Amino acid sequence: MTSLASVTLEVDDRAAADRFYSAAFALGDRLRLRASEEPTSGFRGFTLSLVVSQPADVDALLDAAVQAGATTLKPAAKSLWGYGGVVQAPDGTIWQLASSSKKNTGPATKQVDEFVLLLGVEDVKASKQFYVEHGLAVGKSFGGKYVEFAAEGPVKLALYKRSGLAKVAGVSPDGTGSHRLAIGSDHGPFTDPDGFAWTTAPESASV
């Protein structure tokens, strides 16, 4: 089974991004950075999600991110599925902070239970088939709207309709240029139908 080891964000200012992520999330080997000047604008077609145990943990991560320089796209709030909010890092990456619980059960922490990469794709069914052919097993599937893979490893992968993911993030779905993202796994390199690049090994230091 294909395992996702890390995601690499391409950033304009490597030192500034390193300071931000060390202060906001501290995800270790799961998140890596490398400098890039590839042109990009608008929605980059993906979000990263940090799933935690309780609302207080969502608030702790959101507060840390904002204090480190992030912009709030959606304030943390309760919903049908739980509690969460959305922020955009100074480098432009959109982060969803979420808990399936609506009640706190203990003191707030910044412990992350799941690190999820959500790719916004044009054709969910076609992308699902592409990834199945590249060794990923489907964990959950909801027609042409959402697919979650059961790949083992530090990073989970899911597919979402691009327009739907942008709506969840609170931004316009319009965007051009580089995704500014590389996915590190034990099965690569290749590029998927929406231009997301997979690499065989991380190419830069973790934060």
JSON list of N, CA, C and O in Angstrom, two decimals, residues 14-55:
[
{"chain": "A", "resi": 14, "resn": "ARG", "atom": "N", "xyz": [11.99, 31.09, 2.41]},
{"chain": "A", "resi": 14, "resn": "ARG", "atom": "CA", "xyz": [12.15, 29.86, 3.20]},
{"chain": "A", "resi": 14, "resn": "ARG", "atom": "C", "xyz": [12.33, 30.15, 4.69]},
{"chain": "A", "resi": 14, "resn": "ARG", "atom": "O", "xyz": [11.73, 29.48, 5.54]},
{"chain": "A", "resi": 15, "resn": "ALA", "atom": "N", "xyz": [13.14, 31.14, 5.02]},
{"chain": "A", "resi": 15, "resn": "ALA", "atom": "CA", "xyz": [13.41, 31.44, 6.43]},
{"chain": "A", "resi": 15, "resn": "ALA", "atom": "C", "xyz": [12.14, 31.92, 7.14]},
{"chain": "A", "resi": 15, "resn": "ALA", "atom": "O", "xyz": [11.84, 31.51, 8.26]},
{"chain": "A", "resi": 16, "resn": "ALA", "atom": "N", "xyz": [11.37, 32.78, 6.47]},
{"chain": "A", "resi": 16, "resn": "ALA", "atom": "CA", "xyz": [10.14, 33.29, 7.07]},
{"chain": "A", "resi": 16, "resn": "ALA", "atom": "C", "xyz": [9.12, 32.18, 7.25]},
{"chain": "A", "resi": 16, "resn": "ALA", "atom": "O", "xyz": [8.43, 32.11, 8.28]},
{"chain": "A", "resi": 17, "resn": "ALA", "atom": "N", "xyz": [9.01, 31.30, 6.26]},
{"chain": "A", "resi": 17, "resn": "ALA", "atom": "CA", "xyz": [8.07, 30.18, 6.36]},
{"chain": "A", "resi": 17, "resn": "ALA", "atom": "C", "xyz": [8.47, 29.22, 7.47]},
{"chain": "A", "resi": 17, "resn": "ALA", "atom": "O", "xyz": [7.62, 28.70, 8.20]},
{"chain": "A", "resi": 18, "resn": "ASP", "atom": "N", "xyz": [9.76, 29.00, 7.61]},
{"chain": "A", "resi": 18, "resn": "ASP", "atom": "CA", "xyz": [10.24, 28.13, 8.68]},
{"chain": "A", "resi": 18, "resn": "ASP", "atom": "C", "xyz": [9.87, 28.70, 10.04]},
{"chain": "A", "resi": 18, "resn": "ASP", "atom": "O", "xyz": [9.42, 27.96, 10.94]},
{"chain": "A", "resi": 19, "resn": "ARG", "atom": "N", "xyz": [10.02, 30.00, 10.22]},
{"chain": "A", "resi": 19, "resn": "ARG", "atom": "CA", "xyz": [9.66, 30.63, 11.49]},
{"chain": "A", "resi": 19, "resn": "ARG", "atom": "C", "xyz": [8.17, 30.50, 11.75]},
{"chain": "A", "resi": 19, "resn": "ARG", "atom": "O", "xyz": [7.75, 30.20, 12.88]},
{"chain": "A", "resi": 20, "resn": "PHE", "atom": "N", "xyz": [7.37, 30.72, 10.71]},
{"chain": "A", "resi": 20, "resn": "PHE", "atom": "CA", "xyz": [5.92, 30.64, 10.89]},
{"chain": "A", "resi": 20, "resn": "PHE", "atom": "C", "xyz": [5.49, 29.24, 11.31]},
{"chain": "A", "resi": 20, "resn": "PHE", "atom": "O", "xyz": [4.77, 29.07, 12.31]},
{"chain": "A", "resi": 21, "resn": "TYR", "atom": "N", "xyz": [5.91, 28.21, 10.57]},
{"chain": "A", "resi": 21, "resn": "TYR", "atom": "CA", "xyz": [5.42, 26.87, 10.85]},
{"chain": "A", "resi": 21, "resn": "TYR", "atom": "C", "xyz": [5.96, 26.31, 12.15]},
{"chain": "A", "resi": 21, "resn": "TYR", "atom": "O", "xyz": [5.28, 25.54, 12.84]},
{"chain": "A", "resi": 22, "resn": "SER", "atom": "N", "xyz": [7.18, 26.70, 12.52]},
{"chain": "A", "resi": 22, "resn": "SER", "atom": "CA", "xyz": [7.72, 26.27, 13.81]},
{"chain": "A", "resi": 22, "resn": "SER", "atom": "C", "xyz": [6.90, 26.84, 14.95]},
{"chain": "A", "resi": 22, "resn": "SER", "atom": "O", "xyz": [6.65, 26.17, 15.96]},
{"chain": "A", "resi": 23, "resn": "ALA", "atom": "N", "xyz": [6.44, 28.09, 14.80]},
{"chain": "A", "resi": 23, "resn": "ALA", "atom": "CA", "xyz": [5.66, 28.74, 15.84]},
{"chain": "A", "resi": 23, "resn": "ALA", "atom": "C", "xyz": [4.21, 28.29, 15.85]},
{"chain": "A", "resi": 23, "resn": "ALA", "atom": "O", "xyz": [3.59, 28.14, 16.91]},
{"chain": "A", "resi": 24, "resn": "ALA", "atom": "N", "xyz": [3.64, 28.04, 14.66]},
{"chain": "A", "resi": 24, "resn": "ALA", "atom": "CA", "xyz": [2.20, 27.77, 14.55]},
{"chain": "A", "resi": 24, "resn": "ALA", "atom": "C", "xyz": [1.85, 26.30, 14.79]},
{"chain": "A", "resi": 24, "resn": "ALA", "atom": "O", "xyz": [0.95, 25.99, 15.58]},
{"chain": "A", "resi": 25, "resn": "PHE", "atom": "N", "xyz": [2.53, 25.39, 14.10]},
{"chain": "A", "resi": 25, "resn": "PHE", "atom": "CA", "xyz": [2.08, 24.00, 14.10]},
{"chain": "A", "resi": 25, "resn": "PHE", "atom": "C", "xyz": [3.11, 22.96, 14.53]},
{"chain": "A", "resi": 25, "resn": "PHE", "atom": "O", "xyz": [2.76, 21.94, 15.08]},
{"chain": "A", "resi": 26, "resn": "ALA", "atom": "N", "xyz": [4.39, 23.18, 14.22]},
{"chain": "A", "resi": 26, "resn": "ALA", "atom": "CA", "xyz": [5.45, 22.24, 14.60]},
{"chain": "A", "resi": 26, "resn": "ALA", "atom": "C", "xyz": [5.11, 20.80, 14.20]},
{"chain": "A", "resi": 26, "resn": "ALA", "atom": "O", "xyz": [4.94, 19.92, 15.04]},
{"chain": "A", "resi": 27, "resn": "LEU", "atom": "N", "xyz": [5.04, 20.55, 12.91]},
{"chain": "A", "resi": 27, "resn": "LEU", "atom": "CA", "xyz": [4.60, 19.25, 12.39]},
{"chain": "A", "resi": 27, "resn": "LEU", "atom": "C", "xyz": [5.75, 18.28, 12.10]},
{"chain": "A", "resi": 27, "resn": "LEU", "atom": "O", "xyz": [5.52, 17.17, 11.63]},
{"chain": "A", "resi": 28, "resn": "GLY", "atom": "N", "xyz": [6.97, 18.70, 12.36]},
{"chain": "A", "resi": 28, "resn": "GLY", "atom": "CA", "xyz": [8.10, 17.80, 12.19]},
{"chain": "A", "resi": 28, "resn": "GLY", "atom": "C", "xyz": [8.30, 17.34, 10.76]},
{"chain": "A", "resi": 28, "resn": "GLY", "atom": "O", "xyz": [8.16, 18.10, 9.81]},
{"chain": "A", "resi": 29, "resn": "ASP", "atom": "N", "xyz": [8.61, 16.03, 10.60]},
{"chain": "A", "resi": 29, "resn": "ASP", "atom": "CA", "xyz": [8.94, 15.48, 9.29]},
{"chain": "A", "resi": 29, "resn": "ASP", "atom": "C", "xyz": [7.76, 15.44, 8.32]},
{"chain": "A", "resi": 29, "resn": "ASP", "atom": "O", "xyz": [7.95, 15.21, 7.13]},
{"chain": "A", "resi": 30, "resn": "ARG", "atom": "N", "xyz": [6.56, 15.63, 8.82]},
{"chain": "A", "resi": 30, "resn": "ARG", "atom": "CA", "xyz": [5.40, 15.58, 7.93]},
{"chain": "A", "resi": 30, "resn": "ARG", "atom": "C", "xyz": [5.33, 16.78, 6.99]},
{"chain": "A", "resi": 30, "resn": "ARG", "atom": "O", "xyz": [4.79, 16.69, 5.89]},
{"chain": "A", "resi": 31, "resn": "LEU", "atom": "N", "xyz": [5.87, 17.91, 7.42]},
{"chain": "A", "resi": 31, "resn": "LEU", "atom": "CA", "xyz": [5.84, 19.13, 6.62]},
{"chain": "A", "resi": 31, "resn": "LEU", "atom": "C", "xyz": [7.26, 19.58, 6.31]},
{"chain": "A", "resi": 31, "resn": "LEU", "atom": "O", "xyz": [8.09, 19.71, 7.20]},
{"chain": "A", "resi": 32, "resn": "ARG", "atom": "N", "xyz": [7.52, 19.82, 5.03]},
{"chain": "A", "resi": 32, "resn": "ARG", "atom": "CA", "xyz": [8.83, 20.26, 4.58]},
{"chain": "A", "resi": 32, "resn": "ARG", "atom": "C", "xyz": [8.68, 21.50, 3.71]},
{"chain": "A", "resi": 32, "resn": "ARG", "atom": "O", "xyz": [7.61, 21.76, 3.15]},
{"chain": "A", "resi": 33, "resn": "LEU", "atom": "N", "xyz": [9.76, 22.25, 3.60]},
{"chain": "A", "resi": 33, "resn": "LEU", "atom": "CA", "xyz": [9.75, 23.51, 2.86]},
{"chain": "A", "resi": 33, "resn": "LEU", "atom": "C", "xyz": [10.90, 23.55, 1.88]},
{"chain": "A", "resi": 33, "resn": "LEU", "atom": "O", "xyz": [11.98, 23.02, 2.13]},
{"chain": "A", "resi": 34, "resn": "ARG", "atom": "N", "xyz": [10.67, 24.20, 0.74]},
{"chain": "A", "resi": 34, "resn": "ARG", "atom": "CA", "xyz": [11.76, 24.50, -0.17]},
{"chain": "A", "resi": 34, "resn": "ARG", "atom": "C", "xyz": [11.44, 25.81, -0.88]},
{"chain": "A", "resi": 34, "resn": "ARG", "atom": "O", "xyz": [10.28, 26.15, -1.10]},
{"chain": "A", "resi": 35, "resn": "ALA", "atom": "N", "xyz": [12.47, 26.53, -1.21]},
{"chain": "A", "resi": 35, "resn": "ALA", "atom": "CA", "xyz": [12.30, 27.83, -1.86]},
{"chain": "A", "resi": 35, "resn": "ALA", "atom": "C", "xyz": [11.89, 27.64, -3.32]},
{"chain": "A", "resi": 35, "resn": "ALA", "atom": "O", "xyz": [12.35, 26.72, -4.00]},
{"chain": "A", "resi": 36, "resn": "SER", "atom": "N", "xyz": [11.01, 28.50, -3.79]},
{"chain": "A", "resi": 36, "resn": "SER", "atom": "CA", "xyz": [10.56, 28.45, -5.18]},
{"chain": "A", "resi": 36, "resn": "SER", "atom": "C", "xyz": [10.06, 29.82, -5.61]},
{"chain": "A", "resi": 36, "resn": "SER", "atom": "O", "xyz": [9.48, 30.56, -4.81]},
{"chain": "A", "resi": 37, "resn": "GLU", "atom": "N", "xyz": [10.29, 30.14, -6.87]},
{"chain": "A", "resi": 37, "resn": "GLU", "atom": "CA", "xyz": [9.78, 31.38, -7.43]},
{"chain": "A", "resi": 37, "resn": "GLU", "atom": "C", "xyz": [8.81, 31.08, -8.58]},
{"chain": "A", "resi": 37, "resn": "GLU", "atom": "O", "xyz": [8.53, 31.94, -9.41]},
{"chain": "A", "resi": 38, "resn": "GLU", "atom": "N", "xyz": [8.27, 29.84, -8.59]},
{"chain": "A", "resi": 38, "resn": "GLU", "atom": "CA", "xyz": [7.29, 29.48, -9.60]},
{"chain": "A", "resi": 38, "resn": "GLU", "atom": "C", "xyz": [6.07, 30.39, -9.48]},
{"chain": "A", "resi": 38, "resn": "GLU", "atom": "O", "xyz": [5.54, 30.57, -8.37]},
{"chain": "A", "resi": 39, "resn": "PRO", "atom": "N", "xyz": [5.60, 30.97, -10.58]},
{"chain": "A", "resi": 39, "resn": "PRO", "atom": "CA", "xyz": [4.44, 31.87, -10.49]},
{"chain": "A", "resi": 39, "resn": "PRO", "atom": "C", "xyz": [3.17, 31.14, -10.07]},
{"chain": "A", "resi": 39, "resn": "PRO", "atom": "O", "xyz": [2.92, 30.02, -10.50]},
{"chain": "A", "resi": 40, "resn": "THR", "atom": "N", "xyz": [2.40, 31.77, -9.21]},
{"chain": "A", "resi": 40, "resn": "THR", "atom": "CA", "xyz": [1.13, 31.22, -8.77]},
{"chain": "A", "resi": 40, "resn": "THR", "atom": "C", "xyz": [0.24, 32.36, -8.32]},
{"chain": "A", "resi": 40, "resn": "THR", "atom": "O", "xyz": [0.72, 33.39, -7.85]},
{"chain": "A", "resi": 41, "resn": "SER", "atom": "N", "xyz": [-1.06, 32.19, -8.49]},
{"chain": "A", "resi": 41, "resn": "SER", "atom": "CA", "xyz": [-2.00, 33.22, -8.04]},
{"chain": "A", "resi": 41, "resn": "SER", "atom": "C", "xyz": [-3.33, 32.57, -7.70]},
{"chain": "A", "resi": 41, "resn": "SER", "atom": "O", "xyz": [-3.70, 31.54, -8.26]},
{"chain": "A", "resi": 42, "resn": "GLY", "atom": "N", "xyz": [-4.06, 33.19, -6.76]},
{"chain": "A", "resi": 42, "resn": "GLY", "atom": "CA", "xyz": [-5.37, 32.67, -6.38]},
{"chain": "A", "resi": 42, "resn": "GLY", "atom": "C", "xyz": [-5.30, 31.33, -5.67]},
{"chain": "A", "resi": 42, "resn": "GLY", "atom": "O", "xyz": [-4.30, 30.98, -5.05]},
{"chain": "A", "resi": 43, "resn": "PHE", "atom": "N", "xyz": [-6.37, 30.55, -5.77]},
{"chain": "A", "resi": 43, "resn": "PHE", "atom": "CA", "xyz": [-6.47, 29.26, -5.11]},
{"chain": "A", "resi": 43, "resn": "PHE", "atom": "C", "xyz": [-5.52, 28.26, -5.75]},
{"chain": "A", "resi": 43, "resn": "PHE", "atom": "O", "xyz": [-5.54, 28.07, -6.97]},
{"chain": "A", "resi": 44, "resn": "ARG", "atom": "N", "xyz": [-4.71, 27.62, -4.94]},
{"chain": "A", "resi": 44, "resn": "ARG", "atom": "CA", "xyz": [-3.71, 26.68, -5.46]},
{"chain": "A", "resi": 44, "resn": "ARG", "atom": "C", "xyz": [-4.24, 25.26, -5.63]},
{"chain": "A", "resi": 44, "resn": "ARG", "atom": "O", "xyz": [-3.50, 24.36, -5.99]},
{"chain": "A", "resi": 45, "resn": "GLY", "atom": "N", "xyz": [-5.51, 25.06, -5.31]},
{"chain": "A", "resi": 45, "resn": "GLY", "atom": "CA", "xyz": [-6.11, 23.76, -5.58]},
{"chain": "A", "resi": 45, "resn": "GLY", "atom": "C", "xyz": [-5.99, 22.73, -4.48]},
{"chain": "A", "resi": 45, "resn": "GLY", "atom": "O", "xyz": [-6.33, 21.57, -4.69]},
{"chain": "A", "resi": 46, "resn": "PHE", "atom": "N", "xyz": [-5.52, 23.12, -3.30]},
{"chain": "A", "resi": 46, "resn": "PHE", "atom": "CA", "xyz": [-5.43, 22.16, -2.21]},
{"chain": "A", "resi": 46, "resn": "PHE", "atom": "C", "xyz": [-5.55, 22.89, -0.88]},
{"chain": "A", "resi": 46, "resn": "PHE", "atom": "O", "xyz": [-5.35, 24.11, -0.79]},
{"chain": "A", "resi": 47, "resn": "THR", "atom": "N", "xyz": [-5.86, 22.13, 0.17]},
{"chain": "A", "resi": 47, "resn": "THR", "atom": "CA", "xyz": [-5.77, 22.63, 1.53]},
{"chain": "A", "resi": 47, "resn": "THR", "atom": "C", "xyz": [-5.09, 21.55, 2.37]},
{"chain": "A", "resi": 47, "resn": "THR", "atom": "O", "xyz": [-5.06, 20.37, 2.00]},
{"chain": "A", "resi": 48, "resn": "LEU", "atom": "N", "xyz": [-4.55, 21.95, 3.50]},
{"chain": "A", "resi": 48, "resn": "LEU", "atom": "CA", "xyz": [-4.02, 21.02, 4.48]},
{"chain": "A", "resi": 48, "resn": "LEU", "atom": "C", "xyz": [-4.88, 21.11, 5.73]},
{"chain": "A", "resi": 48, "resn": "LEU", "atom": "O", "xyz": [-5.23, 22.21, 6.16]},
{"chain": "A", "resi": 49, "resn": "SER", "atom": "N", "xyz": [-5.23, 19.95, 6.28]},
{"chain": "A", "resi": 49, "resn": "SER", "atom": "CA", "xyz": [-6.11, 19.91, 7.45]},
{"chain": "A", "resi": 49, "resn": "SER", "atom": "C", "xyz": [-5.39, 19.30, 8.65]},
{"chain": "A", "resi": 49, "resn": "SER", "atom": "O", "xyz": [-4.71, 18.27, 8.52]},
{"chain": "A", "resi": 50, "resn": "LEU", "atom": "N", "xyz": [-5.55, 19.93, 9.79]},
{"chain": "A", "resi": 50, "resn": "LEU", "atom": "CA", "xyz": [-5.07, 19.38, 11.05]},
{"chain": "A", "resi": 50, "resn": "LEU", "atom": "C", "xyz": [-6.28, 19.00, 11.88]},
{"chain": "A", "resi": 50, "resn": "LEU", "atom": "O", "xyz": [-7.09, 19.85, 12.24]},
{"chain": "A", "resi": 51, "resn": "VAL", "atom": "N", "xyz": [-6.42, 17.70, 12.13]},
{"chain": "A", "resi": 51, "resn": "VAL", "atom": "CA", "xyz": [-7.56, 17.19, 12.88]},
{"chain": "A", "resi": 51, "resn": "VAL", "atom": "C", "xyz": [-7.12, 16.95, 14.32]},
{"chain": "A", "resi": 51, "resn": "VAL", "atom": "O", "xyz": [-6.11, 16.27, 14.57]},
{"chain": "A", "resi": 52, "resn": "VAL", "atom": "N", "xyz": [-7.86, 17.51, 15.27]},
{"chain": "A", "resi": 52, "resn": "VAL", "atom": "CA", "xyz": [-7.50, 17.43, 16.68]},
{"chain": "A", "resi": 52, "resn": "VAL", "atom": "C", "xyz": [-8.67, 16.88, 17.49]},
{"chain": "A", "resi": 52, "resn": "VAL", "atom": "O", "xyz": [-9.76, 16.64, 16.96]},
{"chain": "A", "resi": 53, "resn": "SER", "atom": "N", "xyz": [-8.48, 16.69, 18.79]},
{"chain": "A", "resi": 53, "resn": "SER", "atom": "CA", "xyz": [-9.45, 15.97, 19.61]},
{"chain": "A", "resi": 53, "resn": "SER", "atom": "C", "xyz": [-10.63, 16.80, 20.09]},
{"chain": "A", "resi": 53, "resn": "SER", "atom": "O", "xyz": [-11.71, 16.25, 20.31]},
{"chain": "A", "resi": 54, "resn": "GLN", "atom": "N", "xyz": [-10.43, 18.12, 20.26]},
{"chain": "A", "resi": 54, "resn": "GLN", "atom": "CA", "xyz": [-11.48, 18.91, 20.88]},
{"chain": "A", "resi": 54, "resn": "GLN", "atom": "C", "xyz": [-11.42, 20.36, 20.40]},
{"chain": "A", "resi": 54, "resn": "GLN", "atom": "O", "xyz": [-10.39, 20.81, 19.86]},
{"chain": "A", "resi": 55, "resn": "PRO", "atom": "N", "xyz": [-12.51, 21.11, 20.58]},
{"chain": "A", "resi": 55, "resn": "PRO", "atom": "CA", "xyz": [-12.55, 22.51, 20.14]},
{"chain": "A", "resi": 55, "resn": "PRO", "atom": "C", "xyz": [-11.43, 23.36, 20.73]},
{"chain": "A", "resi": 55, "resn": "PRO", "atom": "O", "xyz": [-10.89, 24.25, 20.04]}
]
